[in-house]
Amino acid sequence: MSARAARQATEQRAESNSHRHSSQASREQLHRENDRLLRENEELRRKVAEREEQIAERDRQIADAERQIADLERQLAGRKKNSTNSSKPPSSDGLAGEQRPRGRKRKSKRKPGGQPGHPGHHRPLVPAAEVNAIEVLLPKQCGHCGENLPPESGKMATEGEPRRHQVTEVPLVKAHITEYQFPNVICGQCGETTRAPLPEEIAGQFGPQLTALIAYWTVVCRLPRRLVEAMLADVLGIDISLGSTQKAWEEVSRAVAQPVAQLQEQLPREAVLNVDETGWRTNGDKRWIWGLVAKRFVFYVVASTRGAEVLASLLGAVFRGILCNDRWVSYLSYHSGRMQLCWAHLKRNILGIADYARSPATQQFCRDALAIVARLFRLWYRFRGDLRDRRGNPQPLDRQQLIEKSIPLQKKLFALAEAHLDDADREVRNMATALFVHSERLFTFLDVEGVEPTNNVAERTLRTAVQWRKISFGNRSPNGEIATARLLTVAQTCKRQQRHVLGYLTDAVRCHRSRTALKNRK
């Protein structure tokens, strides 16, 4: 091999080695670049994961905050609810809740008092035959010429009927006290003395009417025991202890036990019953006082529960009549027969939803439901002859016309409820479900005589008990619960039958003491 060829071969080997070293360096550089990119990619992935976790945590915080806001809004709405937009009783409209609107929203331009054309109402004069005393007042002088007139009515001429003016006064009230004496009579045969036994009808220190009056003041007038004691001392001049007023009250309770038991036996046989319940207290413990209103009487009972077992104990396992109520779960679980749910409660619940509605769909649902309720009650007022809607001078309706005109409203209400069964708003969804499920129980009043669309008669019955509870704070013992229920039953039943409450209680005490049957039982 020549020197030139050897030199070329050496250069080629050197170039090949250089190229190989350069290629190896390039691969190493690429590996390093690739590793750097991988590390940067991992770092970016880690940062993205951290950012996603932060976003998810923030979303969770936002969701928690939204739930808290919704919960606080519900609590605030509950605080602001009153008896006009919920099922809360009027007695709960205190300082803690939103005050219900009272009076007119706009001040009326009419002056207070009777309006022009309003028929006057005056106290009627008692017939002359029933007047205790008559005094004739004569004028002393002529009102025209001033001539002196005769002082005696027999010496003057009169014409027409005299002007009559009556003054009613209460006579001086003084207790009538009868003392019964029992002398020791000596027997002429054996020489021993004998005294007549004390008759049961005069065994107490107070007569039947005074005993009944104490119960009347307590139950009907809702006076506290000490105020009854003060009235007896100040008005009648009778000194009596607090314990004696309690004993008199308990005696009247025992005197009316039998007629009250008869009313309880009559309850399951009634065709229509309006039922409601409210809270009560016995020695600080929670109780419930129930009011059941029949056609001719009212029945009360104080129970330890608000459950359906109270209804079962009073009405039996199955009630055959129509039960009118406010849709409380106890009534729905007890009674599977015909029922009338209270429209007043439904209307207040819809108003409560409308007051705090946030979406246009919820507001529209409330407007549509309230419009149907308003039209239905306009028909009811026309049927009752109470033409409150004066537009177009509507004529009264009979029962058949009432049913026919209400059918389109029933269909509209059913369709409205069906359309909102899956509404996003929970309150709307619950109300729609109630209207849909209980649609048949909302319109019983249309075709059954004696059934009202509302449960107001039962609520008014319990109002007396609520007022008494706020004054007396309930009872102290189970015997007090029984006495309360009995006396409220008798008082409200007498009012429902337009009977004299005090007179009935007096007769009951008199019959109880003489152990004779009470006549004209309810």
Short mmCIF file of C-alpha atoms in Angstrom, two decimals:
data_model
loop_
_atom_site.label_atom_id
_atom_site.label_comp_id
_atom_site.label_asym_id
_atom_site.label_seq_id
_atom_site.Cartn_x
_atom_site.Cartn_y
_atom_site.Cartn_z
CA MET A 1 0.00 0.00 0.00
CA SER A 2 1.31 3.38 -0.97
CA ALA A 3 1.79 6.19 1.48
CA ARG A 4 -1.03 8.14 -0.09
CA ALA A 5 -3.47 5.25 0.28
CA ALA A 6 -2.40 4.70 3.85
CA ARG A 7 -2.90 8.36 4.60
CA GLN A 8 -6.40 8.28 3.06
CA ALA A 9 -7.29 5.19 5.02
CA THR A 10 -6.08 6.86 8.21
CA GLU A 11 -8.15 9.98 7.43
CA GLN A 12 -11.19 7.86 6.72
CA ARG A 13 -10.83 6.02 9.99
CA ALA A 14 -10.41 9.29 11.84
CA GLU A 15 -13.45 10.76 10.10
CA SER A 16 -15.45 7.64 10.89
CA ASN A 17 -14.40 7.81 14.52
CA SER A 18 -15.26 11.48 14.63
CA HIS A 19 -18.66 10.84 13.06
CA ARG A 20 -19.28 8.02 15.50
CA HIS A 21 -18.34 10.20 18.46
CA SER A 22 -20.50 13.05 17.10
CA SER A 23 -23.48 10.71 16.62
CA GLN A 24 -23.04 9.33 20.12
CA ALA A 25 -22.93 12.85 21.54
CA SER A 26 -26.08 13.81 19.62
CA ARG A 27 -27.95 10.77 21.00
CA GLU A 28 -26.85 11.62 24.52
CA GLN A 29 -28.02 15.18 24.01
CA LEU A 30 -31.39 13.94 22.73
CA HIS A 31 -31.74 11.64 25.73
CA ARG A 32 -31.00 14.54 28.05
CA GLU A 33 -33.51 16.76 26.23
CA ASN A 34 -36.09 14.00 26.34
CA ASP A 35 -35.54 13.52 30.07
CA ARG A 36 -35.89 17.26 30.60
CA LEU A 37 -39.14 17.34 28.66
CA LEU A 38 -40.45 14.36 30.57
CA ARG A 39 -39.65 16.07 33.86
CA GLU A 40 -41.34 19.26 32.70
CA ASN A 41 -44.37 17.25 31.53
CA GLU A 42 -44.60 15.52 34.90
CA GLU A 43 -44.31 18.85 36.66
CA LEU A 44 -47.07 20.31 34.49
CA ARG A 45 -49.24 17.25 35.12
CA ARG A 46 -48.68 17.63 38.85
CA LYS A 47 -49.57 21.33 38.71
CA VAL A 48 -52.69 20.56 36.63
CA ALA A 49 -53.71 17.86 39.13
CA GLU A 50 -53.17 20.28 42.02
CA ARG A 51 -55.16 22.97 40.21
CA GLU A 52 -57.97 20.51 39.47
CA GLU A 53 -57.99 19.46 43.12
CA GLN A 54 -58.13 23.10 44.16
CA ILE A 55 -61.00 23.72 41.74
CA ALA A 56 -62.84 20.64 43.02
CA GLU A 57 -62.31 21.77 46.61
CA ARG A 58 -63.59 25.21 45.72
CA ASP A 59 -66.60 23.67 43.99
CA ARG A 60 -67.29 21.65 47.13
CA GLN A 61 -67.01 24.79 49.24
CA ILE A 62 -69.37 26.62 46.89
CA ALA A 63 -71.84 23.74 47.03
CA ASP A 64 -71.63 23.67 50.84
CA ALA A 65 -72.10 27.42 50.95
CA GLU A 66 -75.11 27.19 48.63
CA ARG A 67 -76.61 24.47 50.82
CA GLN A 68 -76.01 26.59 53.91
CA ILE A 69 -77.55 29.63 52.20
CA ALA A 70 -80.57 27.57 51.15
CA ASP A 71 -80.91 26.19 54.67
CA LEU A 72 -80.64 29.66 56.18
CA GLU A 73 -83.20 30.96 53.69
CA ARG A 74 -85.57 28.15 54.67
CA GLN A 75 -85.02 28.96 58.34
CA LEU A 76 -85.60 32.65 57.67
CA ALA A 77 -88.74 31.85 55.70
CA GLY A 78 -89.93 29.68 58.57
CA ARG A 79 -89.30 32.51 61.00
CA LYS A 80 -91.21 34.92 58.83
CA LYS A 81 -94.21 32.63 58.37
CA ASN A 82 -97.36 33.43 60.29
CA SER A 83 -100.94 32.27 60.43
CA THR A 84 -101.75 33.82 57.02
CA ASN A 85 -99.21 31.87 54.94
CA SER A 86 -98.78 28.61 56.86
CA SER A 87 -100.59 26.20 59.15
CA LYS A 88 -99.35 28.02 62.25
CA PRO A 89 -102.12 29.07 64.65
CA PRO A 90 -102.91 32.78 65.14
CA SER A 91 -101.69 32.52 68.74
CA SER A 92 -98.15 31.95 67.41
CA ASP A 93 -98.01 35.35 65.67
CA GLY A 94 -95.72 36.80 68.32
CA LEU A 95 -92.51 38.78 68.31
CA ALA A 96 -90.45 35.83 67.05
CA GLY A 97 -92.22 35.62 63.69
CA GLU A 98 -93.27 37.94 60.94
CA GLN A 99 -96.34 39.88 62.01
CA ARG A 100 -99.36 39.11 59.87
CA PRO A 101 -100.77 42.10 58.00
CA ARG A 102 -103.64 43.64 59.90
CA GLY A 103 -106.25 46.00 58.63
CA ARG A 104 -106.36 47.40 55.13
CA LYS A 105 -103.35 47.86 52.90
CA ARG A 106 -104.78 51.18 51.76
CA LYS A 107 -106.51 53.56 54.07
CA SER A 108 -110.19 53.80 53.33
CA LYS A 109 -111.67 57.18 52.52
CA ARG A 110 -114.85 56.36 54.43
CA LYS A 111 -115.41 57.83 57.83
CA PRO A 112 -115.51 55.43 60.77
CA GLY A 113 -118.86 54.25 62.08
CA GLY A 114 -122.13 53.49 60.35
CA GLN A 115 -122.32 54.51 56.72
CA PRO A 116 -125.23 56.39 55.10
CA GLY A 117 -128.11 54.02 54.49
CA HIS A 118 -126.87 51.49 57.01
CA PRO A 119 -129.82 50.18 59.10
CA GLY A 120 -129.46 51.10 62.74
CA HIS A 121 -129.40 48.58 65.54
CA HIS A 122 -130.91 49.60 68.86
CA ARG A 123 -131.49 47.90 72.17
CA PRO A 124 -135.14 46.76 72.14
CA LEU A 125 -137.43 47.87 74.94
CA VAL A 126 -138.57 45.27 77.42
CA PRO A 127 -142.37 44.74 77.36
CA ALA A 128 -144.19 46.85 79.95
CA ALA A 129 -145.52 43.70 81.63
CA GLU A 130 -141.93 42.61 82.42
CA VAL A 131 -140.77 45.97 83.79
CA ASN A 132 -140.18 46.01 87.55
CA ALA A 133 -141.21 49.65 88.10
CA ILE A 134 -142.77 52.44 86.03
CA GLU A 135 -142.30 56.10 86.84
CA VAL A 136 -144.26 58.80 85.00
CA LEU A 137 -142.35 62.08 84.60
CA LEU A 138 -144.57 65.14 83.95
CA PRO A 139 -143.50 68.53 82.62
CA LYS A 140 -143.91 71.44 85.07
CA GLN A 141 -144.51 74.14 82.45
CA CYS A 142 -145.73 74.32 78.89
CA GLY A 143 -142.84 74.36 76.50
CA HIS A 144 -144.63 76.85 74.23
CA CYS A 145 -146.37 79.48 76.37
CA GLY A 146 -144.77 78.84 79.75
CA GLU A 147 -148.11 78.14 81.53
CA ASN A 148 -147.84 76.01 84.67
CA LEU A 149 -149.17 72.49 84.17
CA PRO A 150 -151.03 70.34 86.73
CA PRO A 151 -148.65 68.29 88.88
CA GLU A 152 -150.86 65.17 88.73
CA SER A 153 -151.33 63.05 85.63
CA GLY A 154 -155.07 62.56 86.30
CA LYS A 155 -155.75 66.29 86.01
CA MET A 156 -154.09 66.84 82.62
CA ALA A 157 -155.05 65.82 79.11
CA THR A 158 -152.62 63.74 77.02
CA GLU A 159 -152.58 62.39 73.50
CA GLY A 160 -150.75 59.56 71.76
CA GLU A 161 -148.37 57.09 73.29
CA PRO A 162 -145.83 58.36 75.83
CA ARG A 163 -142.15 58.28 75.13
CA ARG A 164 -140.61 55.23 76.76
CA HIS A 165 -137.11 55.21 78.19
CA GLN A 166 -135.80 52.24 80.16
CA VAL A 167 -132.82 52.12 82.50
CA THR A 168 -131.49 48.68 83.43
CA GLU A 169 -129.73 48.36 86.76
CA VAL A 170 -128.31 45.50 88.73
CA PRO A 171 -129.85 45.20 92.19
CA LEU A 172 -127.70 45.01 95.26
CA VAL A 173 -126.22 41.52 95.19
CA LYS A 174 -126.07 39.76 98.49
CA ALA A 175 -125.51 36.13 99.21
CA HIS A 176 -128.54 34.18 100.43
CA ILE A 177 -127.43 32.04 103.38
CA THR A 178 -129.61 29.25 104.72
CA GLU A 179 -128.75 27.69 108.05
CA TYR A 180 -129.90 24.13 108.68
CA GLN A 181 -130.22 23.17 112.34
CA PHE A 182 -130.35 19.62 113.60
CA PRO A 183 -131.64 19.50 117.21
CA ASN A 184 -131.04 16.50 119.43
CA VAL A 185 -134.52 15.00 119.83
CA ILE A 186 -135.10 12.92 122.98
CA CYS A 187 -136.94 9.66 122.44
CA GLY A 188 -139.90 9.23 124.82
CA GLN A 189 -139.44 5.42 124.79
CA CYS A 190 -135.73 4.96 125.51
CA GLY A 191 -134.67 8.47 126.50
CA GLU A 192 -131.84 8.60 123.98
CA THR A 193 -131.27 11.56 121.66
CA THR A 194 -131.43 11.36 117.88
CA ARG A 195 -130.36 13.91 115.28
CA ALA A 196 -131.57 13.99 111.67
CA PRO A 197 -128.90 13.01 109.09
CA LEU A 198 -127.41 15.62 106.79
CA PRO A 199 -129.13 15.37 103.36
CA GLU A 200 -126.73 14.82 100.46
CA GLU A 201 -128.12 17.75 98.48
CA ILE A 202 -126.95 20.19 101.21
CA ALA A 203 -123.80 18.34 102.24
CA GLY A 204 -121.54 21.08 100.86
CA GLN A 205 -121.17 24.64 102.03
CA PHE A 206 -122.25 26.17 98.73
CA GLY A 207 -125.50 25.79 96.84
CA PRO A 208 -125.84 24.35 93.32
CA GLN A 209 -126.05 27.74 91.61
CA LEU A 210 -123.01 29.19 93.37
CA THR A 211 -121.03 26.02 92.66
CA ALA A 212 -122.05 26.17 89.00
CA LEU A 213 -121.21 29.88 88.87
CA ILE A 214 -117.64 29.17 89.97
CA ALA A 215 -117.27 26.64 87.16
CA TYR A 216 -118.94 29.05 84.70
CA TRP A 217 -116.52 31.86 85.50
CA THR A 218 -113.60 29.47 85.17
CA VAL A 219 -114.57 27.73 81.93
CA VAL A 220 -116.73 30.16 79.96
CA CYS A 221 -115.22 33.43 81.23
CA ARG A 222 -111.73 31.88 81.58
CA LEU A 223 -111.01 33.60 84.88
CA PRO A 224 -108.07 32.42 87.01
CA ARG A 225 -108.89 30.85 90.37
CA ARG A 226 -107.68 33.81 92.40
CA LEU A 227 -109.73 36.22 90.30
CA VAL A 228 -112.80 34.04 90.89
CA GLU A 229 -112.02 34.19 94.60
CA ALA A 230 -111.76 37.99 94.42
CA MET A 231 -115.00 38.39 92.46
CA LEU A 232 -116.91 36.27 94.97
CA ALA A 233 -115.62 38.46 97.78
CA ASP A 234 -116.05 41.84 96.06
CA VAL A 235 -119.28 41.27 94.08
CA LEU A 236 -121.21 38.79 96.20
CA GLY A 237 -119.60 39.38 99.56
CA ILE A 238 -118.71 35.68 99.90
CA ASP A 239 -115.39 34.84 101.49
CA ILE A 240 -114.07 31.66 99.95
CA SER A 241 -110.68 30.01 99.88
CA LEU A 242 -108.73 29.06 96.78
CA GLY A 243 -109.13 25.38 97.63
CA SER A 244 -112.91 25.75 97.86
CA THR A 245 -113.08 27.16 94.33
CA GLN A 246 -111.10 24.17 93.12
CA LYS A 247 -113.40 21.73 94.94
CA ALA A 248 -116.46 23.43 93.43
CA TRP A 249 -114.92 23.17 89.98
CA GLU A 250 -114.18 19.47 90.47
CA GLU A 251 -117.71 18.81 91.75
CA VAL A 252 -119.23 20.32 88.61
CA SER A 253 -116.91 18.10 86.59
CA ARG A 254 -118.27 15.01 88.34
CA ALA A 255 -121.82 16.28 87.88
CA VAL A 256 -121.50 16.37 84.08
CA ALA A 257 -119.55 13.11 83.76
CA GLN A 258 -122.55 11.07 82.62
CA PRO A 259 -123.80 13.35 79.81
CA VAL A 260 -120.22 13.78 78.57
CA ALA A 261 -119.82 9.99 78.47
CA GLN A 262 -123.02 9.80 76.41
CA LEU A 263 -121.55 12.28 73.93
CA GLN A 264 -118.42 10.17 73.64
CA GLU A 265 -120.54 7.10 72.87
CA GLN A 266 -122.29 9.08 70.14
CA LEU A 267 -119.06 10.13 68.38
CA PRO A 268 -118.55 6.97 66.25
CA ARG A 269 -122.14 7.18 64.98
CA GLU A 270 -121.84 10.74 63.64
CA ALA A 271 -122.05 11.25 59.87
CA VAL A 272 -119.60 14.20 59.79
CA LEU A 273 -116.89 15.19 62.26
CA ASN A 274 -114.51 18.16 62.16
CA VAL A 275 -111.37 17.41 64.14
CA ASP A 276 -108.38 19.46 65.23
CA GLU A 277 -105.83 19.45 68.04
CA THR A 278 -103.43 21.85 69.73
CA GLY A 279 -100.80 21.84 72.43
CA TRP A 280 -101.58 21.63 76.14
CA ARG A 281 -99.65 21.35 79.39
CA THR A 282 -100.09 19.23 82.49
CA ASN A 283 -97.71 20.11 85.31
CA GLY A 284 -95.21 21.26 82.68
CA ASP A 285 -95.42 18.08 80.59
CA LYS A 286 -96.46 18.18 76.95
CA ARG A 287 -100.06 17.22 76.20
CA TRP A 288 -102.53 17.69 73.35
CA ILE A 289 -106.14 18.81 73.59
CA TRP A 290 -108.40 17.50 70.84
CA GLY A 291 -111.67 19.06 69.69
CA LEU A 292 -114.25 17.04 67.75
CA VAL A 293 -117.21 18.98 66.36
CA ALA A 294 -120.40 17.15 65.42
CA LYS A 295 -123.65 18.59 64.13
CA ARG A 296 -125.22 19.01 67.58
CA PHE A 297 -122.35 18.87 70.05
CA VAL A 298 -118.65 19.42 70.68
CA PHE A 299 -116.35 16.97 72.43
CA TYR A 300 -112.93 17.63 73.99
CA VAL A 301 -110.27 15.28 75.30
CA VAL A 302 -106.76 15.89 76.65
CA ALA A 303 -104.29 13.23 75.49
CA SER A 304 -100.59 12.57 75.86
CA THR A 305 -100.07 12.15 72.13
CA ARG A 306 -101.00 13.68 68.81
CA GLY A 307 -101.11 10.29 67.12
CA ALA A 308 -103.86 8.29 65.46
CA GLU A 309 -104.36 6.14 68.58
CA VAL A 310 -106.40 8.97 70.10
CA LEU A 311 -108.81 8.82 67.17
CA ALA A 312 -108.97 5.03 67.42
CA SER A 313 -109.85 5.22 71.13
CA LEU A 314 -112.65 7.74 70.48
CA LEU A 315 -114.05 6.62 67.12
CA GLY A 316 -113.14 2.94 67.04
CA ALA A 317 -110.85 1.06 64.69
CA VAL A 318 -112.86 2.23 61.66
CA PHE A 319 -114.85 5.45 61.37
CA ARG A 320 -117.78 5.19 58.98
CA GLY A 321 -118.46 8.91 58.64
CA ILE A 322 -116.69 11.80 56.92
CA LEU A 323 -113.64 13.14 58.76
CA CYS A 324 -112.87 16.82 58.11
CA ASN A 325 -109.30 17.81 59.03
CA ASP A 326 -106.21 19.82 58.15
CA ARG A 327 -104.22 17.00 56.44
CA TRP A 328 -102.19 16.14 59.54
CA VAL A 329 -100.54 12.71 59.15
CA SER A 330 -102.50 11.18 62.06
CA TYR A 331 -105.80 11.65 60.24
CA LEU A 332 -104.45 10.27 56.97
CA SER A 333 -103.00 7.18 58.66
CA TYR A 334 -106.15 6.51 60.71
CA HIS A 335 -108.98 7.15 58.27
CA SER A 336 -109.15 5.51 54.84
CA GLY A 337 -112.78 6.45 54.12
CA ARG A 338 -114.33 9.69 52.93
CA MET A 339 -112.60 12.82 54.08
CA GLN A 340 -112.67 16.56 53.57
CA LEU A 341 -109.32 18.32 53.68
CA CYS A 342 -109.22 21.95 54.76
CA TRP A 343 -108.95 24.40 51.87
CA ALA A 344 -107.96 27.21 54.21
CA HIS A 345 -104.79 25.32 55.18
CA LEU A 346 -104.01 24.58 51.53
CA LYS A 347 -104.48 28.22 50.57
CA ARG A 348 -102.21 29.42 53.40
CA ASN A 349 -99.54 26.90 52.37
CA ILE A 350 -99.70 28.11 48.76
CA LEU A 351 -99.42 31.71 49.95
CA GLY A 352 -96.37 30.71 51.99
CA ILE A 353 -94.73 29.25 48.88
CA ALA A 354 -95.60 32.36 46.87
CA ASP A 355 -94.13 34.72 49.48
CA TYR A 356 -90.68 33.16 49.17
CA ALA A 357 -90.74 31.91 45.57
CA ARG A 358 -87.54 32.65 43.66
CA SER A 359 -88.21 31.20 40.21
CA PRO A 360 -90.84 32.42 37.73
CA ALA A 361 -92.16 28.85 37.39
CA THR A 362 -92.86 28.65 41.13
CA GLN A 363 -94.59 32.02 41.12
CA GLN A 364 -96.72 30.96 38.16
CA PHE A 365 -97.73 27.73 39.91
CA CYS A 366 -98.85 29.68 42.97
CA ARG A 367 -100.80 32.19 40.89
CA ASP A 368 -102.59 29.43 38.98
CA ALA A 369 -103.42 27.49 42.16
CA LEU A 370 -104.70 30.57 44.00
CA ALA A 371 -106.83 31.56 41.01
CA ILE A 372 -108.50 28.14 41.05
CA VAL A 373 -109.10 28.40 44.81
CA ALA A 374 -110.63 31.87 44.43
CA ARG A 375 -113.01 30.75 41.67
CA LEU A 376 -114.02 27.66 43.66
CA PHE A 377 -114.88 29.70 46.74
CA ARG A 378 -116.84 32.21 44.68
CA LEU A 379 -119.03 29.31 43.61
CA TRP A 380 -119.33 28.17 47.23
CA TYR A 381 -120.37 31.63 48.39
CA ARG A 382 -123.02 31.76 45.69
CA PHE A 383 -124.31 28.37 46.82
CA ARG A 384 -124.43 29.57 50.43
CA GLY A 385 -126.21 32.76 49.43
CA ASP A 386 -123.27 34.91 50.52
CA LEU A 387 -122.72 36.89 47.32
CA ARG A 388 -119.33 38.36 48.16
CA ASP A 389 -118.39 38.55 44.49
CA ARG A 390 -120.51 41.42 43.21
CA ARG A 391 -119.19 41.34 39.65
CA GLY A 392 -122.02 40.78 37.22
CA ASN A 393 -124.59 40.46 40.04
CA PRO A 394 -124.31 36.64 40.29
CA GLN A 395 -127.33 34.59 41.21
CA PRO A 396 -127.38 31.93 43.95
CA LEU A 397 -126.62 28.34 42.96
CA ASP A 398 -128.26 25.09 43.95
CA ARG A 399 -126.34 21.92 44.74
CA GLN A 400 -126.45 20.52 41.20
CA GLN A 401 -125.29 23.80 39.64
CA LEU A 402 -122.47 23.97 42.19
CA ILE A 403 -121.24 20.53 41.18
CA GLU A 404 -121.49 21.20 37.43
CA LYS A 405 -119.69 24.54 37.56
CA SER A 406 -116.91 23.12 39.76
CA ILE A 407 -116.00 20.25 37.41
CA PRO A 408 -113.75 22.41 35.13
CA LEU A 409 -111.98 23.76 38.19
CA GLN A 410 -111.38 20.24 39.50
CA LYS A 411 -109.86 19.24 36.16
CA LYS A 412 -107.65 22.34 36.07
CA LEU A 413 -106.37 21.73 39.59
CA PHE A 414 -105.64 18.08 38.83
CA ALA A 415 -103.78 18.98 35.61
CA LEU A 416 -101.80 21.69 37.40
CA ALA A 417 -100.75 19.27 40.13
CA GLU A 418 -99.83 16.57 37.62
CA ALA A 419 -97.65 18.99 35.64
CA HIS A 420 -95.57 19.87 38.73
CA LEU A 421 -95.06 16.44 40.31
CA ASP A 422 -91.37 16.56 39.32
CA ASP A 423 -90.86 20.29 39.85
CA ALA A 424 -87.37 21.42 40.81
CA ASP A 425 -88.72 23.38 43.78
CA ARG A 426 -89.25 21.04 46.72
CA GLU A 427 -92.14 23.06 48.19
CA VAL A 428 -93.96 23.12 44.86
CA ARG A 429 -93.31 19.42 44.38
CA ASN A 430 -94.74 18.58 47.81
CA MET A 431 -97.82 20.74 47.29
CA ALA A 432 -98.43 19.32 43.81
CA THR A 433 -98.13 15.79 45.20
CA ALA A 434 -100.63 16.57 47.95
CA LEU A 435 -103.12 18.04 45.46
CA PHE A 436 -102.64 15.10 43.09
CA VAL A 437 -102.86 12.31 45.67
CA HIS A 438 -105.72 13.78 47.71
CA SER A 439 -107.75 15.29 44.88
CA GLU A 440 -110.85 13.23 45.73
CA ARG A 441 -110.67 14.32 49.38
CA LEU A 442 -110.71 18.00 48.47
CA PHE A 443 -114.18 18.15 46.93
CA THR A 444 -116.36 16.15 49.32
CA PHE A 445 -118.12 19.33 50.39
CA LEU A 446 -119.57 19.77 46.91
CA ASP A 447 -122.00 16.87 47.08
CA VAL A 448 -122.45 16.09 50.80
CA GLU A 449 -124.77 18.19 52.94
CA GLY A 450 -123.25 19.35 56.23
CA VAL A 451 -119.63 19.27 55.02
CA GLU A 452 -117.71 22.56 54.89
CA PRO A 453 -114.70 23.21 52.63
CA THR A 454 -112.63 24.40 55.60
CA ASN A 455 -111.94 23.12 59.10
CA ASN A 456 -112.58 26.53 60.66
CA VAL A 457 -115.33 25.25 62.96
CA ALA A 458 -112.84 22.95 64.70
CA GLU A 459 -110.21 25.69 64.88
CA ARG A 460 -112.69 28.09 66.48
CA THR A 461 -113.60 25.35 68.96
CA LEU A 462 -109.96 25.04 70.03
CA ARG A 463 -109.52 28.81 70.31
CA THR A 464 -111.37 28.78 73.64
CA ALA A 465 -109.00 26.10 74.92
CA VAL A 466 -105.97 28.07 73.71
CA GLN A 467 -107.12 31.20 75.51
CA TRP A 468 -107.67 29.19 78.68
CA ARG A 469 -104.22 27.60 78.33
CA LYS A 470 -102.55 30.99 78.04
CA ILE A 471 -104.26 32.11 81.24
CA SER A 472 -104.05 29.00 83.40
CA PHE A 473 -100.97 27.35 81.79
CA GLY A 474 -102.79 24.02 81.57
CA ASN A 475 -103.47 21.54 84.36
CA ARG A 476 -101.67 20.14 87.36
CA SER A 477 -102.97 16.55 87.37
CA PRO A 478 -104.77 13.93 85.25
CA ASN A 479 -107.99 14.74 87.14
CA GLY A 480 -107.59 18.33 86.03
CA GLU A 481 -107.27 17.16 82.41
CA ILE A 482 -110.54 15.25 82.70
CA ALA A 483 -112.32 18.17 84.35
CA THR A 484 -111.07 20.58 81.68
CA ALA A 485 -112.27 18.35 78.85
CA ARG A 486 -115.67 17.73 80.46
CA LEU A 487 -116.45 21.36 81.25
CA LEU A 488 -115.30 22.61 77.86
CA THR A 489 -117.46 19.93 76.26
CA VAL A 490 -120.55 20.99 78.19
CA ALA A 491 -119.99 24.74 77.72
CA GLN A 492 -119.38 24.59 73.96
CA THR A 493 -122.18 22.06 73.41
CA CYS A 494 -124.67 24.30 75.22
CA LYS A 495 -123.61 27.21 73.03
CA ARG A 496 -123.94 25.07 69.90
CA GLN A 497 -127.45 24.05 70.99
CA GLN A 498 -128.27 27.62 72.12
CA ARG A 499 -128.85 26.49 75.69
CA HIS A 500 -128.19 28.43 78.89
CA VAL A 501 -124.78 27.25 80.11
CA LEU A 502 -125.10 28.39 83.74
CA GLY A 503 -128.61 26.98 84.00
CA TYR A 504 -127.49 23.60 82.69
CA LEU A 505 -124.52 23.45 85.08
CA THR A 506 -126.80 24.36 87.99
CA ASP A 507 -129.25 21.59 87.10
CA ALA A 508 -126.37 19.15 86.74
CA VAL A 509 -125.02 19.94 90.23
CA ARG A 510 -128.49 19.73 91.75
CA CYS A 511 -129.18 16.34 90.14
CA HIS A 512 -125.72 15.09 91.09
CA ARG A 513 -126.28 15.93 94.74
CA SER A 514 -129.74 14.40 94.84
CA ARG A 515 -128.58 11.40 92.81
CA THR A 516 -131.30 11.87 90.21
CA ALA A 517 -131.02 11.66 86.45
CA LEU A 518 -130.33 14.91 84.61
CA LYS A 519 -133.30 15.72 82.38
CA ASN A 520 -133.02 16.79 78.77
CA ARG A 521 -129.63 15.27 78.29
CA LYS A 522 -127.72 16.38 75.25
#
